[in-house]
């Protein structure tokens, strides 16, 4: 415990394990618990003292392990040498070293071969540095590059790379198995043994090899480690055998094969490239060689089996790259300094006297005439033609190099076969893609993915049946280049976002170098083979699109989130310095929805004209007596996301509606992303509400105008009524994101067809009364609706001077005239609407003489005097009559200018006026009032 309090805990690692899967989070006391009154309470302390058989107390020695109950044997864990260095070196040394390196050197020459090797190593070194930085940014679990990239860039990028990298490892296993099969086939052919033919022999041997490797993998990591140690010793012995053989003077038999020892003439002749065949070029050789360095991620692949991945991965990987690079450079230059390009292997081609004819090739300088095989292109030996393991030509002992070739190919194939299932198992456990969860199950103390092993085996066998080493190598290079590009980009992106969570222990990296590595890897993916690169890119995009569409519920704190925050912050700050212009005005709405699940019509209405176009904030004023947990807030946000509402949710605790609304008006938003319009639901239960509640509602409207906000009030006449919710709160148990509220359909979700939207622009408020209905028509559901605008005034003045209908093609303007017919019809409707107005205000009137059944309170400020009643009675009735007069009963939406309440107008009288203005229509009615500032313009200014 901490010295501050008996409840306060000292820092512990278990408190910070909440981001790890399958971990039990150790909880620390909450602030509420720490702030409670201190109570002295000491529970009884139970101490178990160990004793010996004689009864004496037995104390463990200092530093010894704690007493533990019998448990299962701990899983195998490896250090940086055995776990990363040796395994990565074995994975890098593979089939290309023994079967294709001398071929590449003969065609590209020493200079370009070194360029190819150094460029490949540059890419792998940059990638190793990037992966070391990412791997040391926190505790690494199993999953290799997939785990690192997915937790860095998110599942959208990490999951496709997990699939591609698992596939690439299985394919690399087939590549090395085919290489091993070629060596065995050549030995069998030298002995006169043929199973079927050259191609099918490679396929048969390769499949048998992959099956044997599968059995070794299924035996567990301990057996696999023992096999890798044997392979490493065999390879070291093979290299030593080769280097010693290069300094031993060659025999006549070896000279017939083109080997003459270290000669400056051979070295100089082999410096320049000697391309052979129409498809032979620099990038072809580059793509053929690159699989020779692609095994650098083996340590990352088995990071779950390492004792300390943060130290083992960077140290072991970089050292492995260094030593394997030295070996490639040494072997390429020594082979090209000792062997001529072409040789017949026929000992009779030695020159015993003066040359009487034409002698072609480098062998002429050393007393050999290989002209005949060079002209006929039938040379079987030499640097460019040997069909056997090239390094065995130099060896002191032929079979030791063969053992080294076996060790290189089998160790790499085994390493890839072990890596692929572990990566895929981690991907399956994250449950991102469907139908692959069956491969997530692990077995034994090491959690071996036996089912994933079988899947990798099937993929490896499928590529082994191709039987062509060069074709498999090119496709494998493109797959690994895609992985390397994203590894480097993940390091760059994590660095450039400046996230506080980016704290790698490995500091020897540079974000711009990582970006360079990502770009180069992406370009080379296509230069190696455009069709392989295109296939890889298409598969990657399809896998990304699936995740983007499904949106799995995973939150790994990726750098994409950090980057989004940086972009939003920078854009908000930049926008703050931009002066407002009328052409860029957008109705940014603060909607007093309460819990959005209670007012879906109000939410859908505002979302209809703000989605992807403007700001929307759902304000929820919570009374002090009520409480709302974070889970309730999360459920409401999920409900809006499920309904595809693009809005923020902002709960606020206050004593009343007015106090909460006033604070939200002042504090909501950030910079230019600040609401300028308040949206309310009409209080249709105002007759049954207390005078204080009505006063609270009307005062909120006045506060809106005091804050220079625009105002919209929505009234629903049928269907889901959103008007009577201000005094009602749904229990938390009813606020579910999958409940009935999520299924409620509102009129704003229906296709409106070719109906009309009627706008009664009674007062010039700056144009908001016109703008909001127009924005509705930009939505697909409302796009076919015709907008009709009704105005009051002189026809020539309004149409020609102000509105100019020719410039507003989607609007149809109608001018209201005070004709004799309209007056007579209005008088008839006046009698009908007058009764409603009188009945509405009756309970709130302050009669000069007491009326039967009505109590009089002279001290009630919300009471309506006779003078006020008579002033509003005619005004309300005439406005109501015009609604019917102009035949708006068949429109799909009705909008009219909201009258501004006078300071001396009582709240009940104003509510009765609004009620009279909006009653009687079946469609949604919106009362809109701008802040008297222009929100639209008809001029290009």
Coordinates of N, CA and C in Angstrom, one line a residue, residues 17 27 106-107 115 132 147 252 264 279 292 301 328 368 455 459 536 544 570-571 597 604 700 704 778 817 859 901 922:
X17 N -2.5 -3.5 -17.6 CA -2.6 -4.6 -18.6 C -3.9 -4.7 -19.3
X27 N -7.5 -4.1 -10.4 CA -8.1 -2.8 -10.3 C -7.5 -2.0 -9.1
X106 N 27.0 -14.5 -62.1 CA 27.5 -14.6 -63.5 C 26.8 -13.7 -64.5
X107 N 25.5 -13.5 -64.3 CA 24.8 -12.6 -65.2 C 24.8 -11.1 -64.9
X115 N 25.6 -4.6 -55.7 CA 24.5 -3.6 -55.7 C 23.2 -4.3 -55.3
X132 N 12.1 -3.2 -35.0 CA 12.7 -3.2 -33.6 C 12.1 -2.0 -32.8
X147 N 0.7 -8.8 -35.4 CA 0.4 -8.2 -34.1 C 0.9 -6.8 -34.0
X252 N 43.0 -31.0 -62.5 CA 42.6 -30.9 -63.9 C 41.1 -31.1 -64.1
X264 N 43.2 -12.7 -61.2 CA 42.8 -11.3 -61.4 C 42.1 -11.2 -62.8
X279 N 14.6 -12.4 -71.0 CA 14.0 -12.0 -69.7 C 15.0 -11.7 -68.6
X292 N 16.4 -14.4 -50.6 CA 17.6 -14.8 -49.8 C 17.8 -14.0 -48.6
X301 N 8.3 -13.4 -35.7 CA 7.3 -14.4 -35.9 C 7.0 -15.2 -34.6
X328 N 27.1 -13.4 -48.0 CA 26.7 -13.3 -49.4 C 27.8 -12.5 -50.2
X368 N 42.8 -23.7 -71.8 CA 41.6 -24.5 -72.0 C 40.8 -23.9 -73.1
X455 N -3.3 -26.2 -42.3 CA -3.6 -25.2 -43.4 C -2.4 -24.7 -44.1
X459 N -1.2 -25.2 -48.1 CA -0.7 -24.1 -49.0 C 0.7 -24.4 -49.5
X536 N -1.0 -9.0 -55.5 CA -0.8 -8.7 -54.1 C -1.6 -7.5 -53.7
X544 N -8.8 -5.1 -47.1 CA -9.1 -3.9 -46.3 C -10.5 -3.4 -46.5
X570 N -5.3 20.1 -36.1 CA -4.7 21.1 -37.0 C -5.8 21.8 -37.8
X571 N -6.8 21.0 -38.3 CA -7.8 21.7 -39.1 C -8.6 22.6 -38.3
X597 N -32.5 8.3 -27.7 CA -33.4 7.2 -27.9 C -34.9 7.6 -27.7
X604 N -33.5 12.4 -36.2 CA -33.5 12.2 -37.6 C -33.7 13.4 -38.4
X700 N -35.8 29.6 -22.1 CA -34.8 29.0 -22.9 C -34.7 29.5 -24.4
X704 N -31.7 31.7 -26.1 CA -31.2 31.4 -27.4 C -31.0 32.7 -28.2
X778 N -31.6 18.0 -50.5 CA -30.3 17.5 -51.0 C -30.1 16.1 -50.6
X817 N -51.9 37.9 -51.3 CA -52.6 39.2 -51.4 C -53.8 39.3 -50.5
X859 N -51.1 37.3 -7.8 CA -49.7 37.4 -7.7 C -49.0 36.4 -8.7
X901 N -40.7 36.2 -29.4 CA -41.5 36.6 -28.2 C -41.1 38.0 -27.7
X922 N -51.0 17.3 -40.7 CA -50.5 15.9 -40.5 C -49.0 15.8 -40.6

